[in-house]
Coordinates of C-alpha atoms in Angstrom, one line a residue:
X1 CA 41.5 -12.6 8.2
X2 CA 40.4 -15.8 10.0
X3 CA 39.8 -13.8 13.2
X4 CA 37.7 -11.3 11.3
X5 CA 35.7 -14.1 9.7
X6 CA 35.0 -15.7 13.1
X7 CA 34.0 -12.3 14.5
X8 CA 31.5 -11.7 11.6
X9 CA 30.1 -15.2 12.2
X10 CA 29.6 -14.5 15.9
X11 CA 27.9 -11.2 15.1
X12 CA 25.6 -12.8 12.5
X13 CA 24.7 -15.6 14.9
X14 CA 23.9 -13.1 17.6
X15 CA 21.6 -11.2 15.3
X16 CA 19.9 -14.4 14.2
X17 CA 19.3 -15.4 17.8
X18 CA 17.9 -12.0 18.7
X19 CA 15.4 -12.2 15.8
X20 CA 14.4 -15.8 16.6
X21 CA 14.4 -15.5 20.4
X22 CA 10.7 -15.1 20.8
X23 CA 8.6 -18.2 20.0
X24 CA 5.4 -16.4 20.8
X25 CA 4.2 -13.0 22.1
X26 CA 1.0 -12.0 23.9
X27 CA -0.8 -8.8 24.9
X28 CA -2.5 -8.6 28.2
X29 CA -4.2 -5.9 30.2
X30 CA -7.3 -3.8 30.5
X31 CA -7.1 -2.6 26.9
X32 CA -7.2 -6.2 25.5
X33 CA -10.6 -7.7 24.8
X34 CA -10.9 -10.9 26.9
X35 CA -7.8 -9.8 28.9
X36 CA -5.3 -11.7 26.7
X37 CA -4.7 -12.1 23.0
X38 CA -1.9 -14.0 21.1
X39 CA 0.0 -12.0 18.5
X40 CA 0.4 -13.4 15.0
X41 CA 3.9 -14.4 14.2
X42 CA 4.4 -13.1 10.7
X43 CA 8.1 -13.9 10.5
X44 CA 10.9 -14.6 13.0
X45 CA 11.3 -10.9 13.7
X46 CA 7.7 -9.6 13.2
X47 CA 4.7 -10.2 15.5
X48 CA 1.4 -8.5 14.6
X49 CA -2.0 -7.6 16.2
X50 CA -5.0 -6.5 14.1
X51 CA -8.3 -6.0 15.9
X52 CA -10.2 -4.3 18.6
X53 CA -8.6 -2.5 21.6
X54 CA -10.4 -0.9 24.6
X55 CA -9.4 2.2 26.5
X56 CA -6.7 1.2 29.0
X57 CA -3.3 -0.3 29.2
X58 CA -1.6 -3.3 27.5
X59 CA 1.6 -5.1 28.1
X60 CA 3.4 -7.2 25.5
X61 CA 4.5 -10.4 27.2
X62 CA 6.2 -13.7 26.4
X63 CA 3.5 -15.8 28.1
X64 CA -0.3 -15.7 28.3
X65 CA -0.4 -15.8 32.1
X66 CA 2.1 -13.7 34.0
X67 CA 4.4 -15.8 36.1
X68 CA 8.1 -16.1 37.2
X69 CA 9.3 -16.8 33.6
X70 CA 7.4 -14.0 32.0
X71 CA 9.3 -11.3 30.1
X72 CA 7.8 -7.9 29.3
X73 CA 8.5 -5.9 26.1
X74 CA 8.0 -2.5 27.8
X75 CA 8.3 0.9 26.1
X76 CA 11.4 2.9 26.8
X77 CA 9.5 6.1 27.1
X78 CA 6.8 6.6 29.8
X79 CA 3.1 6.9 28.7
X80 CA 3.9 5.5 25.3
X81 CA 0.8 5.4 23.1
X82 CA 0.2 2.2 21.1
X83 CA -0.4 4.5 18.1
X84 CA 3.0 5.7 17.1
X85 CA 5.4 5.8 14.1
X86 CA 8.0 3.6 15.8
X87 CA 8.9 3.5 19.5
X88 CA 11.7 1.6 21.2
X89 CA 11.1 -1.1 23.7
X90 CA 13.2 -3.0 26.2
X91 CA 12.9 -6.4 27.7
X92 CA 12.4 -6.7 31.5
X93 CA 11.0 -9.1 34.1
X94 CA 9.6 -6.3 36.2
X95 CA 5.8 -6.7 36.3
X96 CA 5.4 -3.0 37.4
X97 CA 7.2 -1.7 34.3
X98 CA 5.6 0.8 32.0
X99 CA 2.7 -0.3 29.8
X100 CA 1.5 0.8 26.4
X101 CA -1.4 3.2 26.5
X102 CA -4.7 3.0 24.5
X103 CA -6.7 6.2 24.7
X104 CA -9.4 5.5 22.2
X105 CA -11.6 2.4 21.8
X106 CA -11.5 1.2 18.2
X107 CA -12.0 -1.9 16.1
X108 CA -9.2 -1.4 13.6
X109 CA -6.0 -1.2 15.7
X110 CA -3.0 -2.7 14.1
X111 CA 0.5 -2.8 15.4
X112 CA 3.7 -4.7 14.7
X113 CA 6.4 -5.7 17.3
X114 CA 9.8 -6.0 15.6
X115 CA 12.1 -8.1 17.7
X116 CA 15.2 -7.6 15.6
X117 CA 15.3 -3.8 16.0
X118 CA 13.3 -3.7 19.2
X119 CA 10.6 -1.3 18.0
X120 CA 6.8 -1.2 18.0
X121 CA 4.8 0.5 15.2
X122 CA 1.1 1.1 15.8
X123 CA -1.9 2.7 14.1
X124 CA -5.7 2.9 13.9
X125 CA -6.1 1.7 10.3
X126 CA -8.1 3.7 7.9
X127 CA -9.5 2.0 4.8
X128 CA -7.8 3.1 1.5
X129 CA -9.9 4.9 -1.2
X130 CA -8.2 3.1 -4.1
X131 CA -6.0 0.1 -4.8
X132 CA -4.2 -0.7 -8.1
X133 CA -2.2 -3.5 -9.5
X134 CA 0.7 -2.7 -11.8
X135 CA 4.0 -4.1 -13.1
X136 CA 5.8 -6.0 -15.8
X137 CA 3.4 -9.0 -15.6
X138 CA 0.3 -6.8 -16.2
X139 CA -1.0 -5.4 -19.5
X140 CA -0.2 -1.8 -18.4
X141 CA 3.4 -2.5 -17.4
X142 CA 5.2 -0.1 -15.1
X143 CA 3.4 3.1 -16.3
X144 CA 2.0 5.5 -13.8
X145 CA -1.5 6.5 -14.7
X146 CA -2.1 3.2 -16.5
X147 CA -2.4 0.7 -13.6
X148 CA -5.5 -1.5 -13.2
X149 CA -8.0 -0.5 -10.5
X150 CA -9.1 -3.2 -8.0
X151 CA -12.7 -3.5 -6.8
X152 CA -13.6 -2.5 -3.3
X153 CA -16.0 -4.7 -1.3
X154 CA -19.2 -2.9 -0.5
X155 CA -19.6 -4.6 3.0
X156 CA -15.9 -4.4 4.0
X157 CA -13.9 -1.4 2.6
X158 CA -10.7 -3.2 3.6
X159 CA -11.2 -6.0 1.1
X160 CA -10.3 -5.6 -2.6
X161 CA -10.5 -8.0 -5.5
X162 CA -9.2 -8.1 -9.1
X163 CA -9.4 -10.6 -11.9
X164 CA -7.3 -10.5 -15.0
X165 CA -4.4 -11.8 -16.9
X166 CA -0.9 -11.9 -15.5
X167 CA 1.9 -13.1 -17.8
X168 CA 5.5 -12.5 -18.5
X169 CA 6.1 -9.6 -20.9
X170 CA 9.6 -10.0 -22.3
X171 CA 9.8 -6.4 -23.7
X172 CA 9.6 -4.6 -20.3
X173 CA 11.7 -4.3 -17.2
X174 CA 11.1 -7.0 -14.6
X175 CA 8.8 -8.8 -17.0
X176 CA 7.2 -11.3 -14.6
X177 CA 6.9 -9.0 -11.5
X178 CA 4.1 -6.9 -10.1
X179 CA 2.9 -5.1 -6.9
X180 CA 0.0 -3.1 -5.5
X181 CA -0.4 0.6 -5.0
X182 CA -2.8 2.8 -3.0
X183 CA -2.9 5.3 -5.9
X184 CA -2.2 5.2 -9.7
X185 CA 1.4 6.1 -9.2
X186 CA 4.3 4.7 -7.2
X187 CA 4.1 6.9 -4.1
X188 CA 3.2 7.2 -1.3
X189 CA 1.1 4.1 -0.5
X190 CA 2.2 0.6 -1.5
X191 CA 2.0 -3.0 -0.4
X192 CA 4.7 -5.6 -0.9
X193 CA 5.6 -9.2 -0.2
X194 CA 8.0 -9.9 2.7
X195 CA 10.6 -11.3 0.3
X196 CA 11.6 -10.4 -3.2
X197 CA 10.3 -12.6 -6.1
X198 CA 7.5 -14.1 -3.9
X199 CA 5.1 -16.5 -5.6
X200 CA 1.6 -15.0 -4.8
X201 CA 0.1 -18.5 -5.1
X202 CA 2.2 -19.8 -2.2
X203 CA 2.5 -17.0 0.3
X204 CA -0.5 -15.1 1.7
X205 CA 1.5 -12.5 3.6
X206 CA 1.9 -8.8 2.6
X207 CA 3.2 -5.7 4.3
X208 CA 2.4 -2.0 4.0
X209 CA 5.3 0.1 2.9
X210 CA 9.0 -0.9 3.4
X211 CA 11.5 -2.0 0.9
X212 CA 10.4 -2.3 -2.8
X213 CA 10.1 -6.1 -3.0
X214 CA 7.7 -7.5 -5.7
X215 CA 5.7 -10.6 -6.5
X216 CA 7.0 -12.7 -9.4
X217 CA 4.9 -15.1 -11.4
X218 CA 5.6 -18.8 -11.3
X219 CA 3.1 -19.3 -14.2
X220 CA 1.0 -17.2 -16.6
X221 CA -2.8 -17.3 -16.3
X222 CA -6.0 -15.5 -15.5
X223 CA -5.8 -14.7 -11.8
X224 CA -8.3 -13.8 -9.2
X225 CA -6.7 -11.9 -6.3
X226 CA -8.3 -10.8 -3.1
X227 CA -6.4 -8.4 -0.7
X228 CA -7.4 -7.8 2.9
X229 CA -5.6 -4.6 3.7
X230 CA -6.4 -4.5 7.4
X231 CA -5.2 -8.0 8.1
X232 CA -2.4 -7.7 5.5
X233 CA -3.3 -10.9 3.7
X234 CA -3.6 -11.8 0.0
X235 CA -5.3 -14.8 -1.6
X236 CA -4.6 -15.6 -5.2
X237 CA -5.8 -18.4 -7.5
X238 CA -5.6 -19.1 -11.2
X239 CA -9.1 -19.4 -12.6
X240 CA -8.2 -20.1 -16.2

């Protein structure tokens, strides 16, 4: 039993180290405006880019300038497009290794580099046509077809706002929780916090899809919430 416990601890430590191994990541190459851009570190195992890319190649690196200590997160498959539904990468020090391909110049590229499972997910983001808030903390509860519509910004279709009351409703399931949906039902489009029971007043991160985590109120009130879908950010304040 003791040996099994030690083995589990070693495996856990190994997983934690692999997820936290990268302090920062960069993209460099002909597809990168300015030649180099630093990725946003969303969590220990998630690095993100949201912005413009040009036609060309890019490499995901551990340093801004390529040198002897630079490591490359290179696609396993040749000619891998940065737009994909999840492609594996491997780490190498070979500067001639395969690069990620960008075949269309666009302003709304978004991709995530996951260091725990060694995958890259990429897309050209398209603004959503609707965004709703629903859940036990809202007046409509968890009922499909009754969620509250957010307001889309006229100048930036990726920005949505909502103002209204959020409070704990004791007579419903998960009475203090809520989330956001891309339609007035639970599937297919949804956004969630990175961790369950996140306080929306304290954490501005959100993610598209994934496990069904929810925001949970730390206090009742009239909230003003702004969501930037492209940059995956949320800003919330209590106005009353």
